[in-house]
CSV table of C-alpha atoms and ligand atoms in Angstrom, one decimal:
chain,number,residue,atom,x,y,z
A,1,UNK,CA,0.0,0.0,0.0
A,2,UNK,CA,1.3,3.4,-0.9
A,3,UNK,CA,2.1,5.8,2.0
A,4,UNK,CA,1.9,8.9,-0.2
A,5,UNK,CA,-0.2,11.8,0.9
A,6,UNK,CA,-3.7,11.8,-0.2
A,7,UNK,CA,-4.4,14.7,-2.6
A,8,UNK,CA,-7.8,16.3,-2.3
A,9,UNK,CA,-10.4,14.7,-4.7
A,10,UNK,CA,-13.0,17.4,-4.4
A,11,UNK,CA,-13.6,21.1,-4.8
A,12,UNK,CA,-13.5,22.7,-1.3
A,13,UNK,CA,-17.0,23.1,0.1
A,14,UNK,CA,-18.3,25.9,2.3
A,15,UNK,CA,-19.2,24.7,5.8
A,16,UNK,CA,-22.9,25.1,4.8
A,17,UNK,CA,-22.4,22.8,1.8
A,18,UNK,CA,-20.5,20.3,3.8
A,19,UNK,CA,-23.3,20.2,6.4
A,20,UNK,CA,-25.8,19.7,3.7
A,21,UNK,CA,-23.7,16.9,2.3
A,22,UNK,CA,-23.6,15.1,5.6
A,23,UNK,CA,-27.4,15.5,6.1
A,24,UNK,CA,-28.1,14.2,2.6
A,25,UNK,CA,-25.9,11.2,2.8
A,26,UNK,CA,-26.9,10.1,6.3
A,27,UNK,CA,-30.6,10.7,5.6
A,28,UNK,CA,-30.3,8.6,2.5
A,29,UNK,CA,-28.9,5.6,4.4
A,30,UNK,CA,-32.2,4.6,5.9
A,31,UNK,CA,-31.7,1.7,8.3
A,32,UNK,CA,-33.9,0.2,10.9
A,33,UNK,CA,-33.2,1.7,14.3
A,34,UNK,CA,-33.0,-0.5,17.4
A,35,UNK,CA,-35.5,0.5,20.1
A,36,UNK,CA,-35.2,0.3,23.8
A,37,UNK,CA,-37.4,1.0,26.7
A,38,UNK,CA,-35.9,3.8,28.8
A,39,UNK,CA,-37.1,5.0,32.2
A,40,UNK,CA,-38.3,8.6,32.1
A,41,UNK,CA,-35.7,9.3,34.8
A,42,UNK,CA,-32.9,8.3,32.4
A,43,UNK,CA,-34.3,9.4,29.0
A,44,UNK,CA,-32.8,12.9,28.8
A,45,UNK,CA,-31.3,13.3,25.4
A,46,UNK,CA,-32.9,10.2,23.9
A,47,UNK,CA,-35.1,10.4,20.8
A,48,UNK,CA,-38.6,8.9,21.0
A,49,UNK,CA,-39.2,5.9,18.8
A,50,UNK,CA,-42.9,5.7,19.6
A,51,UNK,CA,-45.6,8.3,20.3
A,52,UNK,CA,-46.9,8.9,23.8
A,53,UNK,CA,-50.6,9.4,24.4
A,54,UNK,CA,-52.5,10.9,27.2
A,55,UNK,CA,-54.2,8.6,29.7
A,56,UNK,CA,-57.1,11.0,30.4
A,57,UNK,CA,-58.2,14.6,29.7
A,58,UNK,CA,-55.9,17.5,30.7
A,59,UNK,CA,-56.6,19.2,32.9
A,60,UNK,CA,-58.8,16.4,34.3
A,61,UNK,CA,-61.2,18.9,36.0
A,62,UNK,CA,-61.9,22.6,35.6
A,63,UNK,CA,-58.8,24.0,37.3
A,64,UNK,CA,-58.4,27.2,39.1
A,65,UNK,CA,-55.2,29.2,38.2
A,66,UNK,CA,-55.5,31.6,41.1
A,67,UNK,CA,-56.0,31.8,44.8
A,68,UNK,CA,-59.4,33.5,45.3
A,69,UNK,CA,-63.1,32.9,45.3
A,70,UNK,CA,-65.0,30.7,42.9
A,71,UNK,CA,-68.4,32.3,42.0
A,72,UNK,CA,-70.9,32.9,39.3
A,73,UNK,CA,-69.5,35.8,37.3
A,74,UNK,CA,-73.0,37.4,37.1
A,75,UNK,CA,-73.2,37.4,40.9
A,76,UNK,CA,-69.7,38.7,41.6
A,77,UNK,CA,-70.5,42.3,40.4
A,78,UNK,CA,-68.5,45.3,41.7
A,79,UNK,CA,-69.7,46.0,45.2
A,80,UNK,CA,-71.7,42.8,45.5
A,81,UNK,CA,-71.3,40.7,48.6
A,82,UNK,CA,-71.6,36.8,48.7
A,83,UNK,CA,-71.4,34.4,51.6
A,84,UNK,CA,-68.4,32.2,51.5
A,85,UNK,CA,-69.7,28.6,51.8
A,86,UNK,CA,-66.4,26.9,52.4
A,87,UNK,CA,-63.0,26.2,51.0
A,88,UNK,CA,-61.4,24.0,48.3
A,89,UNK,CA,-57.7,23.1,48.4
A,90,UNK,CA,-55.7,21.6,45.5
A,91,UNK,CA,-56.3,17.9,45.7
A,92,UNK,CA,-59.7,18.2,47.4
A,93,UNK,CA,-62.6,16.0,46.0
A,94,UNK,CA,-65.2,18.4,44.8
A,95,UNK,CA,-68.7,16.9,44.6
A,96,UNK,CA,-71.0,19.8,45.8
A,97,UNK,CA,-72.1,22.3,43.3
A,98,UNK,CA,-71.9,26.0,44.3
A,99,UNK,CA,-75.0,27.0,46.2
A,100,UNK,CA,-77.1,30.0,45.0
A,101,UNK,CA,-75.9,33.3,46.3
A,102,UNK,CA,-72.6,31.9,47.6
A,103,UNK,CA,-69.0,31.8,46.7
A,104,UNK,CA,-66.3,29.4,47.8
A,105,UNK,CA,-62.7,30.1,48.7
A,106,UNK,CA,-60.4,28.3,46.2
A,107,UNK,CA,-56.7,27.7,45.9
A,108,UNK,CA,-54.5,27.5,42.8
A,109,UNK,CA,-54.7,24.1,41.2
A,110,UNK,CA,-58.0,23.2,42.9
A,111,UNK,CA,-61.1,22.0,41.1
A,112,UNK,CA,-63.8,24.6,40.4
A,113,UNK,CA,-67.2,23.4,41.6
A,114,UNK,CA,-70.1,23.0,39.2
A,115,UNK,CA,-72.1,26.2,39.0
A,116,UNK,CA,-69.1,28.5,39.4
A,117,UNK,CA,-67.8,30.0,36.2
A,118,UNK,CA,-65.2,32.4,37.4
A,119,UNK,CA,-62.4,32.6,40.0
A,120,UNK,CA,-61.9,36.1,41.4
A,121,UNK,CA,-58.4,36.8,42.6
A,122,UNK,CA,-58.2,37.3,46.4
A,123,UNK,CA,-56.5,40.6,45.8
A,124,UNK,CA,-59.8,41.9,44.3
A,125,UNK,CA,-62.0,41.0,47.2
A,126,UNK,CA,-62.5,42.0,50.9
A,127,UNK,CA,-63.4,39.4,53.5
A,128,UNK,CA,-65.4,40.2,56.6
A,129,UNK,CA,-66.2,37.0,58.6
A,130,UNK,CA,-68.2,34.8,56.2
A,131,UNK,CA,-68.9,37.6,53.7
A,132,UNK,CA,-66.9,38.4,50.7
A,133,UNK,CA,-67.2,41.7,48.8
A,134,UNK,CA,-66.1,42.0,45.2
A,135,UNK,CA,-64.3,45.0,43.8
A,136,UNK,CA,-64.6,44.6,40.1
A,137,UNK,CA,-66.7,42.8,37.5
A,138,UNK,CA,-65.9,39.1,36.9
A,139,UNK,CA,-65.8,37.7,33.4
A,140,UNK,CA,-67.2,34.2,32.8
A,141,UNK,CA,-64.3,31.7,32.5
A,142,UNK,CA,-61.7,33.9,34.1
A,143,UNK,CA,-58.8,32.2,35.9
A,144,UNK,CA,-60.2,28.7,35.0
A,145,UNK,CA,-58.6,26.2,32.7
A,146,UNK,CA,-61.5,24.1,31.5
A,147,UNK,CA,-61.3,20.3,31.7
A,148,UNK,CA,-59.8,18.8,28.5
A,149,UNK,CA,-58.6,22.1,27.1
A,150,UNK,CA,-54.9,21.1,27.2
A,151,UNK,CA,-55.4,17.6,25.8
A,152,UNK,CA,-58.1,15.1,25.1
A,153,UNK,CA,-58.0,11.6,26.4
A,154,UNK,CA,-55.9,9.3,24.1
A,155,UNK,CA,-54.4,12.3,22.2
A,156,UNK,CA,-50.8,12.0,21.0
A,157,UNK,CA,-48.8,14.5,23.0
A,158,UNK,CA,-45.3,13.4,22.1
A,159,UNK,CA,-44.4,12.1,18.7
A,160,UNK,CA,-41.8,9.6,17.4
A,161,UNK,CA,-38.6,11.5,16.5
A,162,UNK,CA,-38.9,14.1,19.2
A,163,UNK,CA,-35.8,14.8,21.3
A,164,UNK,CA,-36.5,14.4,25.0
A,165,UNK,CA,-35.6,17.5,27.0
A,166,UNK,CA,-36.9,18.4,30.5
A,167,UNK,CA,-40.3,19.6,29.3
A,168,UNK,CA,-40.9,16.6,27.2
A,169,UNK,CA,-39.9,14.3,30.1
A,170,UNK,CA,-42.3,16.2,32.4
A,171,UNK,CA,-45.1,15.8,29.9
A,172,UNK,CA,-44.5,12.1,29.7
A,173,UNK,CA,-44.4,11.8,33.5
A,174,UNK,CA,-47.7,13.8,33.7
A,175,UNK,CA,-49.5,11.3,31.6
A,176,UNK,CA,-48.0,8.3,33.5
A,177,UNK,CA,-45.6,7.2,30.7
A,178,UNK,CA,-42.8,6.1,33.1
A,179,UNK,CA,-41.1,3.9,30.4
A,180,UNK,CA,-40.5,5.5,27.0
A,181,UNK,CA,-39.8,3.6,23.8
A,182,UNK,CA,-36.7,5.4,22.5
A,183,UNK,CA,-34.3,4.9,19.6
A,184,UNK,CA,-31.1,3.3,20.7
A,185,UNK,CA,-28.4,5.9,20.7
A,186,UNK,CA,-26.1,5.7,17.7
A,187,UNK,CA,-22.7,4.2,18.7
A,188,UNK,CA,-19.9,6.5,17.8
A,189,UNK,CA,-16.4,5.0,17.8
A,190,UNK,CA,-13.7,7.6,18.8
A,191,UNK,CA,-10.2,6.9,17.5
A,192,UNK,CA,-7.3,9.3,17.8
A,193,UNK,CA,-4.2,9.0,15.7
A,194,UNK,CA,-0.6,10.1,16.1
A,195,UNK,CA,2.8,8.7,17.2
A,196,UNK,CA,3.0,11.6,19.6
A,197,UNK,CA,-0.2,10.8,21.5
A,198,UNK,CA,-0.2,9.0,24.8
A,199,UNK,CA,-3.2,7.9,27.0
A,200,UNK,CA,-4.2,10.5,29.5
A,201,UNK,CA,-3.2,8.4,32.5
A,202,UNK,CA,0.3,8.0,31.2
A,203,UNK,CA,3.1,10.6,31.7
A,204,UNK,CA,4.1,11.9,28.3
A,205,UNK,CA,7.7,12.1,27.2
A,206,UNK,CA,9.2,15.5,26.5
A,207,UNK,CA,7.8,15.5,22.9
A,208,UNK,CA,4.6,13.7,23.5
A,209,UNK,CA,1.1,14.9,24.3
A,210,UNK,CA,-1.8,13.4,26.1
A,211,UNK,CA,-4.9,12.3,24.2
A,212,UNK,CA,-7.2,15.1,25.0
A,213,UNK,CA,-9.1,14.8,21.8
A,214,UNK,CA,-10.6,11.5,22.8
A,215,UNK,CA,-11.9,13.2,25.9
A,216,UNK,CA,-13.5,16.1,24.1
A,217,UNK,CA,-14.9,13.9,21.4
A,218,UNK,CA,-16.5,11.5,23.9
A,219,UNK,CA,-18.0,14.5,25.6
A,220,UNK,CA,-19.3,15.9,22.3
A,221,UNK,CA,-20.7,12.6,21.3
A,222,UNK,CA,-22.6,12.4,24.6
A,223,UNK,CA,-23.9,15.9,24.2
A,224,UNK,CA,-25.0,15.2,20.7
A,225,UNK,CA,-27.0,12.2,21.9
A,226,UNK,CA,-24.7,9.4,20.8
A,227,UNK,CA,-22.9,6.7,22.8
A,228,UNK,CA,-19.1,7.0,22.6
A,229,UNK,CA,-17.1,3.8,22.0
A,230,UNK,CA,-13.5,4.6,22.9
A,231,UNK,CA,-10.9,2.9,20.8
A,232,UNK,CA,-7.8,4.7,22.1
A,233,UNK,CA,-5.1,5.8,19.7
A,234,UNK,CA,-3.6,4.5,16.5
A,235,UNK,CA,0.1,5.0,15.7
A,236,UNK,CA,0.9,6.7,12.4
A,237,UNK,CA,1.4,3.5,10.5
A,238,UNK,CA,-0.8,1.7,8.1
A,239,UNK,CA,-1.0,-1.6,10.0
A,240,UNK,CA,-2.1,-0.1,13.4
A,241,UNK,CA,-4.4,2.4,11.7
A,242,UNK,CA,-6.0,-0.3,9.6
A,243,UNK,CA,-6.6,-2.7,12.5
A,244,UNK,CA,-8.2,0.1,14.7
A,245,UNK,CA,-10.2,1.6,11.9
A,246,UNK,CA,-11.6,-1.9,11.1
A,247,UNK,CA,-12.7,-2.1,14.7
A,248,UNK,CA,-14.3,1.3,14.4
A,249,UNK,CA,-16.2,0.2,11.4
A,250,UNK,CA,-18.3,-2.1,13.5
A,251,UNK,CA,-20.1,1.0,14.9
A,252,UNK,CA,-22.7,3.4,13.3
A,253,UNK,CA,-20.2,6.3,13.1
A,254,UNK,CA,-16.4,6.4,13.3
A,255,UNK,CA,-14.8,9.7,14.3
A,256,UNK,CA,-11.0,9.9,13.9
A,257,UNK,CA,-8.8,12.8,15.0
A,258,UNK,CA,-5.6,13.6,13.3
A,259,UNK,CA,-3.9,12.1,10.2
A,260,UNK,CA,-6.0,13.9,7.6
A,261,UNK,CA,-3.6,16.8,6.6
A,262,UNK,CA,-1.0,16.7,3.8
A,263,UNK,CA,1.9,15.4,5.9
A,264,UNK,CA,3.8,12.3,5.0
A,265,UNK,CA,2.4,10.5,8.0
A,266,UNK,CA,-1.2,11.6,7.5
A,267,UNK,CA,-2.5,8.2,6.5
A,268,UNK,CA,-6.2,8.1,7.5
A,269,UNK,CA,-7.6,8.7,4.0
A,270,UNK,CA,-5.2,6.2,2.4
A,271,UNK,CA,-6.2,3.5,4.8
A,272,UNK,CA,-9.9,4.2,4.6
A,273,UNK,CA,-9.7,4.2,0.8
A,274,UNK,CA,-7.9,0.9,0.9
A,275,UNK,CA,-10.7,-0.5,3.1
A,276,UNK,CA,-13.2,0.6,0.4
A,277,UNK,CA,-14.5,3.9,1.8
A,278,UNK,CA,-16.2,6.3,-0.4
A,279,UNK,CA,-15.6,10.0,0.3
A,280,UNK,CA,-18.1,12.9,0.1
A,281,UNK,CA,-15.7,15.7,1.0
A,282,UNK,CA,-12.1,16.0,2.2
A,283,UNK,CA,-11.7,19.7,2.8
A,284,UNK,CA,-14.0,22.5,3.9
A,285,UNK,CA,-13.4,26.2,3.6
A,286,UNK,CA,-13.1,26.9,7.3
A,287,UNK,CA,-10.3,27.7,9.8
A,288,UNK,CA,-9.7,25.9,11.9
A,289,UNK,CA,-10.7,22.5,10.5
A,290,UNK,CA,-10.0,22.8,6.8
A,291,UNK,CA,-8.8,19.2,6.2
A,292,UNK,CA,-12.0,17.6,7.6
A,293,UNK,CA,-13.0,14.4,5.8
A,294,UNK,CA,-16.4,12.8,5.5
A,295,UNK,CA,-17.2,9.4,3.9
A,296,UNK,CA,-18.7,6.0,4.3
A,297,UNK,CA,-17.1,2.7,4.7
A,298,UNK,CA,-19.5,-0.3,4.6
A,299,UNK,CA,-22.5,0.9,6.7
A,300,UNK,CA,-20.4,3.2,8.9
A,301,UNK,CA,-20.2,6.9,8.4
A,302,UNK,CA,-16.6,8.1,8.9
A,303,UNK,CA,-15.4,11.5,9.9
A,304,UNK,CA,-11.7,12.2,9.7
A,305,UNK,CA,-11.3,15.4,11.8
A,306,UNK,CA,-8.0,17.3,11.9
A,307,UNK,CA,-6.0,16.6,15.1
A,308,UNK,CA,-5.4,20.1,16.4
A,309,UNK,CA,-7.8,20.1,19.4
A,310,UNK,CA,-9.8,23.2,18.5
A,311,UNK,CA,-10.1,22.0,14.9
A,312,UNK,CA,-11.4,18.7,16.2
A,313,UNK,CA,-14.0,20.4,18.4
A,314,UNK,CA,-15.2,22.8,15.7
A,315,UNK,CA,-15.5,20.2,13.0
A,316,UNK,CA,-17.4,17.9,15.3
A,317,UNK,CA,-19.9,20.7,16.1
A,318,UNK,CA,-20.4,21.5,12.5
A,319,UNK,CA,-20.5,18.1,10.8
A,320,UNK,CA,-20.8,15.2,13.2
A,321,UNK,CA,-23.8,16.5,15.2
A,322,UNK,CA,-26.3,16.4,12.3
A,323,UNK,CA,-25.2,12.8,11.5
A,324,UNK,CA,-25.8,11.7,15.2
A,325,UNK,CA,-29.2,13.5,15.1
A,326,UNK,CA,-30.3,11.6,12.0
A,327,UNK,CA,-29.0,8.3,13.2
A,328,UNK,CA,-30.9,8.9,16.5
A,329,UNK,CA,-34.2,9.0,14.6
A,330,UNK,CA,-34.5,12.8,14.9
A,331,UNK,CA,-34.2,15.5,12.3
A,332,UNK,CA,-30.8,17.2,11.9
A,333,UNK,CA,-30.7,20.3,14.2
A,334,UNK,CA,-30.0,23.6,12.5
A,335,UNK,CA,-26.8,25.2,13.4
A,336,UNK,CA,-27.8,27.9,15.9
A,337,UNK,CA,-25.9,31.0,14.9
A,338,UNK,CA,-26.9,34.0,16.9
A,339,UNK,CA,-26.3,37.7,16.1
A,340,UNK,CA,-24.2,39.8,18.4
A,341,UNK,CA,-22.5,43.2,18.3
A,342,UNK,CA,-18.7,43.1,18.0
A,343,UNK,CA,-16.8,44.8,20.8
A,344,UNK,CA,-13.3,45.2,19.4
A,345,UNK,CA,-12.6,45.5,15.7
A,346,UNK,CA,-11.2,42.4,13.9
A,347,UNK,CA,-9.1,41.6,10.9
A,348,UNK,CA,-9.0,38.1,9.4
A,349,UNK,CA,-7.6,36.8,6.1
A,350,UNK,CA,-10.5,36.3,3.7
A,351,UNK,CA,-11.1,33.1,1.8
A,352,UNK,CA,-12.1,30.8,4.7
A,353,UNK,CA,-14.9,31.1,7.2
A,354,UNK,CA,-13.2,31.5,10.6
A,355,UNK,CA,-14.5,30.2,13.9
A,356,UNK,CA,-12.7,32.1,16.6
A,357,UNK,CA,-12.9,31.4,20.3
A,358,UNK,CA,-14.8,34.3,21.8
A,359,UNK,CA,-16.7,35.5,24.8
A,360,UNK,CA,-20.2,36.8,24.5
A,361,UNK,CA,-22.0,38.6,27.3
A,362,UNK,CA,-25.6,39.7,27.7
A,363,UNK,CA,-25.1,42.1,30.6
A,364,UNK,CA,-26.4,45.1,28.8
A,365,UNK,CA,-29.4,43.3,27.4
A,366,UNK,CA,-27.9,42.8,23.9
A,367,UNK,CA,-25.2,40.3,23.2
A,368,UNK,CA,-21.7,41.8,22.9
A,369,UNK,CA,-18.9,39.6,21.7
A,370,UNK,CA,-15.2,39.7,21.6
A,371,UNK,CA,-12.7,37.3,20.1
A,372,UNK,CA,-10.1,36.1,22.5
A,373,UNK,CA,-6.4,36.4,21.7
A,374,UNK,CA,-5.2,32.8,21.0
A,375,UNK,CA,-2.4,30.7,19.7
A,376,UNK,CA,-4.3,29.0,17.0
A,377,UNK,CA,-6.0,25.7,16.7
A,378,UNK,CA,-3.9,23.9,19.4
A,379,UNK,CA,-4.9,26.4,22.0
A,380,UNK,CA,-7.4,24.5,24.2
A,381,UNK,CA,-6.7,26.9,27.1
A,382,UNK,CA,-8.3,29.8,25.3
A,383,UNK,CA,-11.3,27.8,24.2
A,384,UNK,CA,-11.8,26.7,27.7
A,385,UNK,CA,-12.3,30.4,28.6
A,386,UNK,CA,-14.6,31.0,25.6
A,387,UNK,CA,-18.4,30.5,25.6
A,388,UNK,CA,-18.8,30.8,21.8
A,389,UNK,CA,-17.1,30.9,18.4
A,390,UNK,CA,-17.2,34.2,16.5
A,391,UNK,CA,-18.0,33.3,12.9
A,392,UNK,CA,-16.2,35.5,10.4
A,393,UNK,CA,-17.6,35.1,6.9
A,394,UNK,CA,-15.1,33.9,4.2
A,395,UNK,CA,-15.6,37.2,2.4
A,396,UNK,CA,-15.0,39.4,5.4
A,397,UNK,CA,-11.6,40.9,6.0
A,398,UNK,CA,-12.2,43.8,8.4
A,399,UNK,CA,-15.0,44.1,10.9
A,400,UNK,CA,-15.4,47.3,12.8
A,401,UNK,CA,-16.4,47.6,16.4
A,402,UNK,CA,-20.2,47.8,16.7
A,403,UNK,CA,-20.9,45.8,13.6
A,404,UNK,CA,-23.3,42.8,13.8
A,405,UNK,CA,-21.5,39.5,13.6
A,406,UNK,CA,-22.7,35.9,14.1
A,407,UNK,CA,-21.7,33.6,16.9
A,408,UNK,CA,-22.0,29.9,17.4
A,409,UNK,CA,-22.7,29.3,21.1
A,410,UNK,CA,-20.9,26.6,23.0
A,411,UNK,CA,-24.1,25.0,24.1
A,412,UNK,CA,-22.2,22.9,26.7
A,413,UNK,CA,-21.4,26.0,28.8
A,414,UNK,CA,-24.0,28.6,27.9
B,1,AMP,P1,-2.6,16.1,12.8
B,1,AMP,O1,-4.0,16.6,12.4
B,1,AMP,O2,-2.5,14.7,13.0
B,1,AMP,O3,-1.6,16.7,12.0
B,1,AMP,O4,-2.4,16.7,14.3
B,1,AMP,C1,-2.2,18.0,14.5
B,1,AMP,C2,-1.8,18.3,15.9
B,1,AMP,O5,-2.9,18.1,16.7
B,1,AMP,C3,-0.7,17.4,16.4
B,1,AMP,O6,0.6,17.9,16.2
B,1,AMP,C4,-0.9,17.5,17.9
B,1,AMP,O7,-0.3,18.6,18.5
B,1,AMP,C5,-2.4,17.7,18.0
B,1,AMP,N1,-3.1,16.4,18.3
B,1,AMP,C6,-3.2,15.4,17.4
B,1,AMP,N2,-3.9,14.4,18.0
B,1,AMP,C7,-4.2,14.8,19.3
B,1,AMP,C8,-4.9,14.2,20.4
B,1,AMP,N3,-5.4,13.0,20.3
B,1,AMP,N4,-5.1,14.9,21.5
B,1,AMP,C9,-4.5,16.2,21.6
B,1,AMP,N5,-3.9,16.8,20.6
B,1,AMP,C10,-3.7,16.1,19.4
B,2,MG,MG1,-1.0,13.4,13.3
């Protein structure tokens, strides 16, 4: 096998085109997804494989949304006085209809008795012994959520393909769905490469570095909704790379770091090609992250991400997340770019879209962002003090203070 460098086969894509390519290719590869039953306590970040239906109407009774007095709106006129016939707390069984000419004290979340059509906030009443005087006109229906108005019995309230966040989990819990049928998380093999890389629990020699990429990648896989499968590090030789890549090809996705640049020992593409991979792109017009590679080998989608740590992180965010989304049974999330005002003027070389470590703050109401001084794509220390990437368009060279720019938030820390 040749060990020559792997010249680019493709025109360089913009990051938007590269993302579209990932989405198209992964969406095309329809495959049956394994399902598993997951406790609602553990299902955060899973994607639903089957719908969830309500077990009864919601709310199950006419529910008061305020502390106050339940009454007939027509009787609770400004200046009118009604006798308070009792009290209803949240959770109380309510069987008695409201008696004529009376009101009843009611708490938030309690059931409104038949015959009452309004709840008057306690703030708009005066109590004197058993008698309640009303200050202002009541409207029929006020401060009452009618039975069945949020959902009918047997109605689908969560659909297959929905990502489960805290509100979705609470909704499932509300309807008694304690076990949820979810898509199995896609398994994402993480393999770093490089003769200089040692495991994080080893002490590196003077010219070696610890394998931090496998740690950031595993974290990013988890945040994306995948299950990381850690394969350690492959040395920069064809034999070791080949064996470890073959192991990675047993999973849904293989993410490699390093070995995709133009150096003599950047062998990832050569080995993948030899194993029968087809490639969809092998460079993207971004910095950091330009040599990023995406392809497919057998049924496994393969990402060859450049090894400089910030490049690895940025390219994962841009390209791997949509693949994990689709393989989870969800739709691919859009890239959430947010507008912010630039604090300090910037100058970048045009031609590539730059993703610069930056800090955004909202203290004055509107987001204000500044790029952080950094040492380039190896500088994890700067990124660890950043909460976003400032996205400098490929055509932009000079951006003045006060101009509107776009940022990509680090969702893990903001
Ligand atoms: P490469 O993309 O293989 O040329 O790697 C570029 C640089 O990224 C290397 O010189 C290392 O400094 C750094 N690097 C590569 N792999 C890792 C890793 N697993 N963890 C941390 N840094 C890495
Ligand atoms: Mg390398």
